[in-house]
Coordinates of C-alpha atoms and ligand atoms in Angstrom, one line a residue:
M1 CA 2.6 -20.0 -35.5
S2 CA 3.8 -22.5 -33.1
E3 CA 7.3 -23.8 -32.9
H4 CA 8.0 -27.1 -34.5
W5 CA 4.5 -27.0 -36.1
W6 CA 5.2 -30.3 -38.0
R7 CA 5.5 -32.3 -34.7
T8 CA 1.8 -32.2 -34.1
A9 CA 0.4 -31.2 -37.5
I10 CA -2.6 -32.6 -39.4
I11 CA -1.3 -32.7 -42.9
Y12 CA -3.9 -33.2 -45.6
Q13 CA -2.8 -34.7 -48.9
V14 CA -4.3 -33.0 -52.0
Y15 CA -4.0 -35.2 -55.1
P16 CA -4.4 -32.4 -57.6
R17 CA -5.8 -34.4 -60.5
S18 CA -8.8 -35.5 -58.4
F19 CA -9.5 -32.6 -56.0
A20 CA -11.3 -29.8 -57.9
D21 CA -11.3 -29.0 -61.6
S22 CA -11.8 -25.3 -62.4
N23 CA -11.6 -25.3 -66.2
G24 CA -13.8 -28.2 -67.0
D25 CA -11.3 -30.5 -68.7
G26 CA -11.9 -33.3 -66.2
V27 CA -8.6 -33.0 -64.4
G28 CA -8.3 -31.1 -61.2
D29 CA -6.1 -28.1 -61.2
L30 CA -4.4 -25.5 -59.0
P31 CA -7.1 -22.8 -59.3
G32 CA -9.6 -25.5 -58.3
I33 CA -7.7 -26.1 -55.1
T34 CA -7.5 -22.4 -54.3
S35 CA -11.2 -22.1 -54.8
R36 CA -11.9 -24.9 -52.3
L37 CA -9.4 -24.0 -49.6
D38 CA -12.1 -22.8 -47.2
A39 CA -13.5 -26.3 -46.9
L40 CA -10.1 -27.4 -45.6
V41 CA -9.9 -24.6 -43.1
E42 CA -13.4 -25.6 -41.9
L43 CA -12.2 -29.2 -41.6
G44 CA -9.4 -28.1 -39.3
I45 CA -6.1 -29.1 -41.0
D46 CA -2.7 -27.4 -40.4
A47 CA -0.9 -28.1 -43.7
I48 CA -1.4 -29.5 -47.2
W49 CA 0.9 -31.9 -49.0
L50 CA 0.4 -31.3 -52.7
S51 CA 1.1 -34.3 -54.9
P52 CA 3.1 -33.5 -58.1
F53 CA 1.8 -30.6 -60.3
M54 CA 5.1 -30.0 -62.2
T55 CA 5.5 -30.3 -65.9
S56 CA 5.0 -34.0 -66.8
P57 CA 3.8 -36.2 -69.6
Q58 CA 1.6 -37.8 -66.9
R59 CA 2.6 -41.4 -67.5
D60 CA 2.6 -41.9 -63.7
A61 CA 0.1 -39.2 -62.7
G62 CA 2.9 -36.5 -62.5
Y63 CA 5.5 -38.7 -60.7
D64 CA 7.3 -38.5 -64.0
V65 CA 8.6 -35.0 -64.0
A66 CA 9.9 -33.2 -67.2
D67 CA 10.6 -29.8 -65.5
Y68 CA 11.1 -29.6 -61.8
C69 CA 10.7 -25.8 -61.8
D70 CA 7.4 -25.3 -63.7
V71 CA 3.7 -26.1 -63.5
D72 CA 2.2 -28.6 -65.9
P73 CA -0.4 -26.7 -68.1
L74 CA -2.9 -29.4 -67.1
F75 CA -2.8 -27.9 -63.6
G76 CA -2.2 -24.2 -64.4
T77 CA 0.8 -21.9 -64.2
L78 CA 3.4 -20.8 -61.8
A79 CA 1.2 -17.7 -61.1
D80 CA -1.6 -20.1 -60.1
F81 CA 0.8 -21.9 -57.8
D82 CA 1.9 -18.6 -56.2
A83 CA -1.8 -17.7 -55.8
L84 CA -2.5 -21.0 -54.1
L85 CA 0.4 -20.6 -51.8
A86 CA -0.5 -17.1 -50.8
A87 CA -4.2 -18.1 -50.3
A88 CA -3.1 -21.0 -48.1
H89 CA -0.8 -18.9 -46.0
E90 CA -3.4 -16.2 -45.6
R91 CA -5.6 -18.9 -44.0
G92 CA -2.8 -20.2 -41.8
I93 CA -2.3 -23.4 -43.8
R94 CA 1.2 -24.5 -44.7
L95 CA 2.0 -26.0 -48.1
V96 CA 4.4 -28.9 -48.7
V97 CA 5.2 -29.9 -52.2
D98 CA 6.1 -33.3 -53.6
L99 CA 9.6 -33.7 -55.0
V100 CA 10.6 -36.7 -57.1
P101 CA 14.4 -37.1 -57.0
N102 CA 14.7 -40.9 -57.7
H103 CA 13.8 -40.5 -61.3
S104 CA 12.7 -38.0 -63.9
S105 CA 10.5 -38.4 -66.9
N106 CA 12.2 -39.8 -70.0
E107 CA 11.0 -36.6 -71.6
H108 CA 13.0 -34.4 -69.2
P109 CA 15.6 -32.5 -71.3
W110 CA 18.3 -34.0 -68.9
F111 CA 17.4 -37.5 -70.2
R112 CA 17.0 -36.4 -73.8
E113 CA 20.4 -34.8 -73.7
A114 CA 21.8 -38.0 -72.2
L115 CA 20.4 -40.0 -75.1
A116 CA 21.6 -37.5 -77.7
A117 CA 25.1 -37.0 -76.2
G118 CA 26.0 -40.6 -76.8
P119 CA 28.1 -43.2 -75.0
G120 CA 30.8 -42.1 -72.7
S121 CA 29.5 -38.5 -72.4
P122 CA 29.1 -36.7 -69.1
E123 CA 25.4 -36.4 -69.9
R124 CA 25.0 -40.2 -69.9
D125 CA 26.4 -40.2 -66.3
R126 CA 23.3 -38.4 -65.0
Y127 CA 21.3 -41.6 -65.3
V128 CA 22.1 -45.3 -64.8
F129 CA 23.1 -46.7 -68.2
R130 CA 24.7 -50.1 -68.4
A131 CA 25.7 -52.5 -71.2
G132 CA 23.4 -55.5 -71.6
V133 CA 24.7 -59.0 -71.0
G134 CA 24.7 -62.0 -73.2
K135 CA 25.6 -62.1 -76.9
G136 CA 25.2 -58.6 -78.3
G137 CA 24.1 -57.3 -74.9
T138 CA 20.5 -58.3 -75.6
L139 CA 19.7 -59.2 -72.0
P140 CA 19.2 -56.6 -69.2
P141 CA 22.3 -55.9 -67.1
N142 CA 20.7 -57.6 -64.0
N143 CA 17.5 -59.3 -62.9
W144 CA 15.9 -56.3 -61.2
Q145 CA 12.1 -56.0 -61.6
S146 CA 10.1 -52.7 -61.8
V147 CA 7.9 -52.0 -58.8
F148 CA 5.1 -51.7 -61.4
G149 CA 5.9 -55.1 -63.0
G150 CA 8.2 -56.3 -65.8
P151 CA 12.0 -55.6 -66.0
A152 CA 13.5 -52.6 -64.5
W153 CA 15.6 -52.0 -67.6
T154 CA 14.9 -50.7 -71.1
R155 CA 17.3 -50.8 -74.0
I156 CA 18.0 -47.7 -76.0
T157 CA 18.8 -47.3 -79.7
E158 CA 21.7 -44.9 -80.4
A159 CA 21.2 -42.0 -82.8
D160 CA 22.9 -44.0 -85.6
G161 CA 20.4 -46.8 -85.3
T162 CA 22.7 -49.3 -83.5
P163 CA 21.3 -51.0 -80.3
G164 CA 22.7 -49.2 -77.3
P165 CA 23.0 -49.8 -73.5
W166 CA 20.1 -50.2 -71.1
Y167 CA 18.8 -47.7 -68.6
L168 CA 17.5 -48.4 -65.1
H169 CA 13.9 -47.6 -64.1
I170 CA 12.8 -48.9 -60.8
F171 CA 9.3 -47.7 -61.8
D172 CA 7.9 -47.3 -65.3
S173 CA 10.1 -47.2 -68.4
S174 CA 9.1 -43.5 -68.7
Q175 CA 10.9 -42.9 -65.3
P176 CA 14.6 -43.3 -65.7
D177 CA 16.5 -43.4 -62.4
F178 CA 19.1 -40.8 -61.7
D179 CA 22.7 -41.7 -60.8
W180 CA 23.1 -40.2 -57.4
S181 CA 26.7 -41.0 -57.3
N182 CA 27.1 -38.1 -59.7
P183 CA 27.7 -34.7 -58.1
W184 CA 25.9 -33.1 -61.0
V185 CA 22.6 -34.6 -59.9
H186 CA 23.2 -33.3 -56.4
D187 CA 23.8 -29.8 -57.7
R188 CA 20.6 -29.8 -59.8
F189 CA 18.4 -30.9 -56.9
R190 CA 19.8 -28.3 -54.5
E191 CA 18.8 -25.8 -57.2
V192 CA 15.3 -27.3 -57.4
L193 CA 15.0 -27.1 -53.6
R194 CA 16.0 -23.4 -53.6
F195 CA 13.6 -22.6 -56.5
W196 CA 10.6 -23.7 -54.4
L197 CA 11.9 -22.5 -51.1
D198 CA 12.4 -19.1 -52.6
R199 CA 8.7 -19.1 -53.7
G200 CA 7.8 -19.8 -50.0
V201 CA 6.9 -23.4 -49.7
D202 CA 7.0 -24.9 -46.3
G203 CA 8.8 -28.1 -47.3
F204 CA 8.9 -31.1 -49.4
R205 CA 7.4 -34.6 -49.4
V206 CA 10.3 -36.6 -50.9
D207 CA 9.1 -39.3 -53.2
V208 CA 10.8 -42.7 -52.9
A209 CA 13.2 -41.3 -50.3
H210 CA 14.6 -44.8 -49.7
G211 CA 15.6 -45.2 -53.4
L212 CA 18.1 -42.8 -55.1
V213 CA 21.3 -44.7 -54.2
K214 CA 21.9 -48.2 -55.5
A215 CA 24.4 -50.8 -54.2
D216 CA 27.8 -50.9 -55.9
G217 CA 27.9 -53.3 -58.8
L218 CA 24.1 -53.5 -59.0
P219 CA 24.0 -57.1 -57.8
D220 CA 21.2 -59.4 -58.9
Y221 CA 18.3 -59.6 -56.4
E222 CA 15.3 -61.8 -56.0
P223 CA 12.5 -60.1 -54.1
P224 CA 10.2 -62.2 -52.0
A225 CA 6.8 -63.0 -53.5
G226 CA 4.3 -60.2 -52.9
G227 CA 7.0 -57.7 -52.2
S228 CA 5.8 -54.1 -52.7
M229 CA 7.3 -50.7 -52.5
G230 CA 9.7 -51.5 -49.8
G231 CA 8.5 -54.7 -48.2
D232 CA 11.9 -56.3 -48.1
A233 CA 13.9 -53.1 -47.8
E234 CA 16.5 -54.6 -45.5
L235 CA 18.0 -56.6 -48.4
A236 CA 17.1 -54.9 -51.7
P237 CA 20.1 -53.3 -53.4
Y238 CA 18.0 -50.4 -54.6
W239 CA 16.4 -49.5 -51.3
G240 CA 17.8 -47.9 -48.2
Q241 CA 21.5 -47.9 -49.1
D242 CA 23.6 -46.1 -46.6
G243 CA 24.7 -43.3 -49.1
V244 CA 21.1 -42.0 -49.4
H245 CA 21.4 -40.4 -45.9
E246 CA 24.1 -38.0 -47.1
V247 CA 21.6 -36.6 -49.7
Y248 CA 19.2 -35.6 -46.9
R249 CA 21.9 -34.2 -44.7
E250 CA 22.9 -32.0 -47.6
W251 CA 19.2 -30.9 -48.2
R252 CA 18.7 -30.3 -44.5
R253 CA 21.5 -27.8 -44.6
V254 CA 19.8 -26.0 -47.5
L255 CA 16.5 -25.8 -45.7
E256 CA 18.1 -24.4 -42.6
E257 CA 19.3 -21.4 -44.6
Y258 CA 15.7 -20.4 -44.9
D259 CA 13.5 -18.7 -42.4
G260 CA 10.5 -20.4 -40.8
E261 CA 10.4 -24.1 -40.3
R262 CA 10.7 -25.7 -43.7
V263 CA 10.4 -29.5 -43.5
L264 CA 11.5 -32.7 -45.3
I265 CA 9.0 -35.5 -45.2
G266 CA 10.3 -38.8 -46.5
E267 CA 8.4 -41.5 -48.3
A268 CA 10.9 -44.0 -46.9
W269 CA 9.1 -47.3 -47.3
V270 CA 11.6 -49.2 -45.1
L271 CA 10.6 -51.6 -42.4
P272 CA 11.1 -52.3 -39.6
L273 CA 10.4 -48.9 -38.1
R274 CA 13.7 -48.7 -36.3
R275 CA 15.3 -48.7 -39.8
M276 CA 12.9 -46.1 -41.1
A277 CA 13.8 -43.9 -38.1
Q278 CA 17.3 -43.5 -39.6
W279 CA 15.7 -41.1 -42.1
V280 CA 14.7 -38.7 -39.3
R281 CA 17.9 -38.5 -37.3
P282 CA 18.4 -34.9 -36.1
D283 CA 20.4 -33.8 -39.2
E284 CA 18.2 -35.5 -41.8
M285 CA 14.5 -35.3 -42.5
H286 CA 11.8 -34.1 -40.1
Q287 CA 9.4 -37.0 -40.5
T288 CA 8.5 -40.0 -42.6
F289 CA 5.2 -41.7 -43.3
N290 CA 4.6 -44.4 -40.8
F291 CA 3.9 -47.3 -43.2
G292 CA 4.2 -49.8 -40.3
Y293 CA 1.1 -48.2 -38.9
L294 CA -0.6 -48.0 -42.2
E295 CA 0.0 -51.7 -42.8
A296 CA -1.3 -52.8 -39.3
P297 CA -4.6 -54.7 -39.3
W298 CA -7.6 -53.5 -37.3
D299 CA -6.7 -55.6 -34.3
A300 CA -6.2 -54.4 -30.7
V301 CA -3.0 -56.4 -30.1
A302 CA -1.4 -55.4 -33.5
L303 CA -2.3 -51.8 -33.0
R304 CA -0.8 -51.6 -29.5
A305 CA 2.3 -53.3 -30.8
V306 CA 2.8 -50.9 -33.7
V307 CA 2.1 -47.8 -31.6
D308 CA 4.7 -48.9 -29.1
E309 CA 7.2 -49.8 -31.8
S310 CA 6.6 -46.4 -33.5
L311 CA 7.1 -44.4 -30.3
A312 CA 10.2 -46.3 -29.4
A313 CA 11.7 -46.2 -32.9
F314 CA 11.1 -42.5 -33.7
G315 CA 11.5 -41.4 -30.1
G316 CA 14.9 -43.1 -30.1
V317 CA 16.1 -40.5 -32.6
G318 CA 14.2 -37.6 -31.1
A319 CA 11.6 -37.4 -33.8
P320 CA 7.8 -37.5 -33.4
S321 CA 6.0 -40.4 -34.9
T322 CA 3.5 -39.9 -37.7
W323 CA 0.3 -41.8 -38.4
V324 CA -1.4 -42.5 -41.7
L325 CA -4.1 -44.7 -42.9
S326 CA -4.7 -43.7 -46.5
N327 CA -2.9 -42.1 -49.5
H328 CA -2.9 -42.2 -53.3
D329 CA -1.0 -45.5 -53.4
V330 CA -3.1 -47.7 -51.2
I331 CA -6.6 -49.0 -51.0
R332 CA -8.7 -46.5 -49.0
H333 CA -8.7 -47.6 -45.4
P334 CA -12.5 -48.1 -44.9
T335 CA -12.2 -50.8 -47.6
R336 CA -8.7 -52.0 -46.8
L337 CA -9.2 -52.7 -43.1
T338 CA -12.1 -54.9 -43.9
L339 CA -10.1 -57.1 -46.3
T340 CA -8.3 -59.8 -44.3
P341 CA -5.7 -59.9 -45.5
P342 CA -5.5 -57.0 -47.9
P343 CA -3.6 -57.6 -51.1
P344 CA 0.0 -56.3 -51.2
Q345 CA 0.4 -52.6 -51.7
G346 CA 0.0 -51.6 -55.3
E347 CA -2.0 -54.7 -56.5
G348 CA -5.3 -53.0 -55.8
I349 CA -8.8 -54.5 -56.1
G350 CA -11.3 -54.5 -58.8
P351 CA -14.5 -56.1 -60.2
R352 CA -13.1 -59.6 -59.8
S353 CA -12.0 -59.1 -56.1
P354 CA -14.0 -60.1 -53.1
R355 CA -16.7 -57.5 -52.2
V356 CA -16.6 -55.4 -49.1
D357 CA -19.8 -54.2 -47.5
E358 CA -19.5 -50.4 -47.7
A359 CA -21.4 -49.6 -44.5
S360 CA -19.4 -52.0 -42.3
G361 CA -16.2 -50.8 -44.0
L362 CA -17.0 -47.2 -43.2
R363 CA -17.8 -48.0 -39.6
R364 CA -14.5 -49.7 -39.2
G365 CA -12.7 -46.9 -41.1
R366 CA -14.1 -44.3 -38.8
A367 CA -13.2 -46.2 -35.7
A368 CA -9.6 -46.5 -37.0
T369 CA -9.4 -42.8 -37.8
A370 CA -10.7 -41.9 -34.3
F371 CA -8.0 -44.1 -32.8
M372 CA -5.3 -42.6 -35.0
L373 CA -6.2 -39.0 -34.3
A374 CA -5.9 -39.6 -30.6
L375 CA -2.2 -40.5 -30.9
P376 CA 0.6 -38.0 -30.2
G377 CA 2.6 -36.8 -33.2
S378 CA 1.5 -35.8 -36.6
S379 CA -1.2 -37.4 -38.7
Y380 CA -1.8 -37.5 -42.5
L381 CA -5.2 -37.5 -44.1
Y382 CA -5.9 -38.2 -47.7
Q383 CA -8.4 -36.2 -49.6
G384 CA -11.9 -37.7 -49.5
E385 CA -11.4 -39.7 -46.3
E386 CA -13.2 -37.1 -44.4
L387 CA -16.2 -37.9 -46.7
G388 CA -15.9 -41.6 -45.9
L389 CA -15.1 -42.5 -49.5
P390 CA -14.6 -46.2 -50.1
E391 CA -12.2 -47.6 -52.7
V392 CA -13.8 -47.5 -56.1
V393 CA -13.9 -51.2 -57.2
D394 CA -15.9 -51.1 -60.4
L395 CA -13.7 -49.1 -62.6
P396 CA -13.8 -50.5 -66.1
D397 CA -10.5 -51.8 -67.4
T398 CA -10.6 -49.3 -70.2
A399 CA -10.6 -46.4 -67.7
R400 CA -7.6 -47.6 -65.6
Q401 CA -4.5 -45.5 -66.0
D402 CA -2.1 -46.7 -63.3
P403 CA 1.1 -48.0 -65.0
T404 CA 0.8 -51.0 -62.7
F405 CA -2.3 -52.1 -64.5
I406 CA -0.7 -51.6 -67.9
R407 CA 2.7 -53.2 -67.1
T408 CA 1.1 -56.3 -65.5
E409 CA -1.4 -56.6 -68.4
G410 CA -4.2 -56.3 -65.9
R411 CA -3.1 -58.9 -63.4
H412 CA -2.8 -56.1 -60.8
Y413 CA -5.6 -53.5 -60.8
G414 CA -3.2 -50.9 -59.4
R415 CA -4.1 -47.7 -57.5
D416 CA -6.8 -46.0 -59.6
G417 CA -9.5 -47.0 -57.2
C418 CA -8.4 -44.5 -54.5
R419 CA -7.8 -41.7 -57.1
V420 CA -11.3 -41.1 -58.3
P421 CA -12.2 -37.4 -58.3
I422 CA -13.9 -36.5 -55.1
P423 CA -17.5 -35.3 -54.7
W424 CA -18.4 -31.8 -53.5
E425 CA -22.1 -31.2 -54.3
A426 CA -24.5 -34.0 -54.8
D427 CA -26.5 -32.4 -57.5
A428 CA -23.8 -30.7 -59.5
P429 CA -22.1 -32.1 -62.6
A430 CA -19.4 -34.6 -61.7
A431 CA -20.7 -34.2 -58.1
G432 CA -19.1 -30.7 -58.1
F433 CA -15.7 -31.9 -59.2
S434 CA -15.9 -30.3 -62.6
P435 CA -18.2 -27.7 -64.1
T436 CA -18.6 -29.7 -67.3
G437 CA -19.3 -33.0 -65.6
S438 CA -16.1 -34.4 -67.0
S439 CA -13.8 -36.6 -64.8
W440 CA -10.5 -38.3 -65.8
L441 CA -11.6 -41.4 -64.0
P442 CA -15.3 -42.2 -64.0
Q443 CA -17.1 -41.5 -60.7
P444 CA -19.3 -44.5 -59.8
A445 CA -23.1 -44.3 -59.6
G446 CA -24.1 -42.8 -56.3
W447 CA -20.9 -41.0 -55.7
G448 CA -22.8 -37.8 -55.0
S449 CA -24.3 -39.4 -51.9
H450 CA -20.9 -38.9 -50.3
A451 CA -20.7 -35.3 -51.3
R452 CA -19.5 -32.7 -48.8
D453 CA -22.8 -30.7 -49.1
T454 CA -24.8 -33.7 -48.1
Q455 CA -22.8 -34.1 -44.9
R456 CA -22.1 -30.6 -43.8
G457 CA -23.9 -29.8 -40.6
I458 CA -25.3 -33.3 -40.3
P459 CA -24.1 -34.4 -36.8
D460 CA -23.4 -38.1 -37.4
S461 CA -21.9 -37.6 -40.9
T462 CA -18.4 -38.7 -41.5
L463 CA -17.4 -35.1 -42.3
E464 CA -18.8 -33.8 -39.0
F465 CA -17.1 -36.7 -37.2
Y466 CA -13.7 -35.7 -38.7
R467 CA -14.3 -32.0 -37.8
T468 CA -15.3 -32.8 -34.3
A469 CA -12.3 -35.1 -33.8
L470 CA -9.8 -32.7 -35.2
A471 CA -11.2 -29.8 -33.1
A472 CA -11.1 -32.0 -29.9
R473 CA -7.6 -33.2 -30.7
R474 CA -6.5 -29.6 -30.9
E475 CA -8.4 -28.5 -27.8
H476 CA -7.0 -31.3 -25.7
G477 CA -3.5 -31.1 -27.1
L478 CA -3.4 -34.7 -28.1
G479 CA -0.8 -34.1 -30.8
A480 CA 1.7 -33.0 -28.1
G481 CA 0.6 -35.4 -25.5
E482 CA 1.9 -38.7 -24.1
I483 CA 0.0 -41.9 -24.0
E484 CA -0.6 -44.2 -21.1
W485 CA -2.0 -47.6 -21.9
L486 CA -5.0 -48.8 -19.9
D487 CA -6.0 -52.4 -19.2
A488 CA -8.7 -53.6 -21.6
G489 CA -10.4 -56.8 -22.4
P490 CA -9.8 -58.9 -25.5
D491 CA -10.3 -57.0 -28.8
V492 CA -10.3 -53.7 -26.9
I493 CA -7.5 -51.1 -26.9
A494 CA -7.6 -48.2 -24.4
L495 CA -5.3 -45.4 -23.5
R496 CA -5.2 -42.0 -21.9
N497 CA -3.8 -38.9 -23.6
G498 CA -4.4 -35.2 -22.8
G499 CA -6.9 -35.9 -20.0
L500 CA -9.1 -38.0 -22.3
T501 CA -9.7 -41.8 -22.3
I502 CA -9.7 -43.3 -25.7
V503 CA -11.2 -46.7 -26.2
S504 CA -11.5 -48.7 -29.4
N505 CA -13.5 -51.9 -29.7
T506 CA -11.8 -53.8 -32.6
G507 CA -14.1 -56.8 -32.2
T508 CA -17.7 -57.4 -33.0
T509 CA -19.2 -57.9 -29.6
P510 CA -20.3 -54.8 -27.6
V511 CA -18.3 -54.1 -24.4
P512 CA -19.2 -51.9 -21.4
L513 CA -18.5 -48.3 -22.0
P514 CA -16.2 -46.7 -19.4
V515 CA -17.7 -43.8 -17.4
G516 CA -17.3 -40.3 -18.8
D517 CA -18.7 -37.7 -21.2
V518 CA -18.4 -38.7 -24.8
V519 CA -16.3 -36.1 -26.6
V520 CA -15.9 -38.0 -29.9
A521 CA -17.5 -41.2 -31.1
S522 CA -16.8 -42.8 -34.4
G523 CA -20.3 -44.4 -34.4
P524 CA -23.4 -44.6 -32.3
V525 CA -22.9 -45.5 -28.6
S526 CA -25.7 -46.0 -26.2
D527 CA -26.9 -47.9 -23.1
G528 CA -23.5 -47.9 -21.6
E529 CA -22.1 -50.1 -24.4
L530 CA -19.3 -49.6 -26.9
P531 CA -20.3 -51.6 -30.0
G532 CA -17.8 -53.4 -32.2
D533 CA -15.8 -51.4 -34.7
T534 CA -16.2 -48.2 -32.7
T535 CA -13.9 -45.8 -30.9
V536 CA -14.8 -43.2 -28.3
W537 CA -13.0 -40.4 -26.6
L538 CA -14.2 -39.8 -23.1
R539 CA -13.7 -37.1 -20.5
A540 CA -14.0 -38.2 -16.9
D541 CA -14.1 -35.1 -14.6
Ligands
LIG1 C1 5.8 -43.0 -54.9 C2 4.5 -42.3 -55.2 C3 3.8 -43.1 -56.3 C4 4.7 -43.2 -57.5 C5 6.1 -43.7 -57.2 C6 7.0 -43.5 -58.3 O1 5.6 -44.2 -54.3 O2 3.8 -42.1 -54.1 O3 2.6 -42.6 -56.6 O4 4.1 -44.0 -58.5 O5 6.6 -43.1 -56.1 O6 7.3 -42.1 -58.4

């Protein structure tokens, strides 16, 4: 396998709850993924990022881990994991697992022991406990708010029934933050890394990689309105603190003891990108998700600016840029790129939000994908985008499970709309997701019309468009290429990479199509015209 595989890889995110359910309980599982791997080989990906499957009470869909070294029975067993890893490797697909080091579940034995051991114990020092303020300590230690809404602190009751200190949770109250100033925490996580590296994983996607270390003294902080995961990371005392980099240097040293090229991929939601690039300096992580790119609107000027900014920022530290449009935390991009402006990350959309026309959303989504896949570096795909899935808007309130929805009492819909189990076969129960037809989030009417089997072999389907683009990207070496911008009219962005000319029309008026054979087209092109919301890749001999 090629050297530095991650520099050009197409990495496909599998969200295990919603990928494929083998046992019929309505929740996807590891044997389900194994049974569907050939579809991913056919698609043409290089690696899988597997969202959390470790033991968890599932209060935040597995991002609340109660045992870092075991599989949640909902998803299977460690033997099922080993079988999945072996099956992926046999097919030449690498597997990167999600690691959640900012917080554990409140049901993790480490947290339970911290509660039981009482004030002043070393166990308490594993997490961030602080006395409350005000008379009787009835107020939280500072004004920090949870990313999911409400205060970032919860007060405990001691074993003898007296009110105790408060613990910090930047996310849900079921997700207490670790105290990364404690070497004990460092030791445990190095063990966790080794546990999975010894099993043969190809790396880790590190959750909230900009969190972990908090500013000394935990000073009060007022985030700007609409701030999301990291929108204001330059200032927040819980994001992007200098000390966090030492953690990844330590982890990089662990990875380098292992053979093969194992990677660290950071969810470091810190903008601007030159700041994010600090996570991928040569002795730290290998890559981060390019959220600057994800947040860019479908607009020629904005796209060119963010691509230049990305290449300069990541190139400045010797790292490849990555590109991403969708994941399990954001509105699926065919829908999102049509909302101007989209709501801040995490707020989501639902029945009371403005409607997006699905056909025009998909057209734009495909054009955006074709532009992204032409860029040098590594790209991330989120399961179901190759089927052209839109965000599911009409989930009933009673079905919603995202803690954001619960903690904001429904003011924010949250992220469930991009997590609906994906369709495989139009005429099968749950559109092939589950043999019993059960599905942990309801699939909307007509979901089967997006099913893989309805698209396979149909030339202008979204699935075949993705396959063609991924194959052409590989054939022309675009991932390892360099771009050269070409002059283009208003609303048009054009570049050359790997001997191909790539042109996107981000406007609505057709523009003349440059000369050349069409290698990839995100939508119909004819009569020498490139319609709006369309991208083509051309070869001019
Ligand atoms: C990351 C995950 C998200 C999760 C949060 C807390 O942002 O991607 O799904 O809710 O961290 O772990």
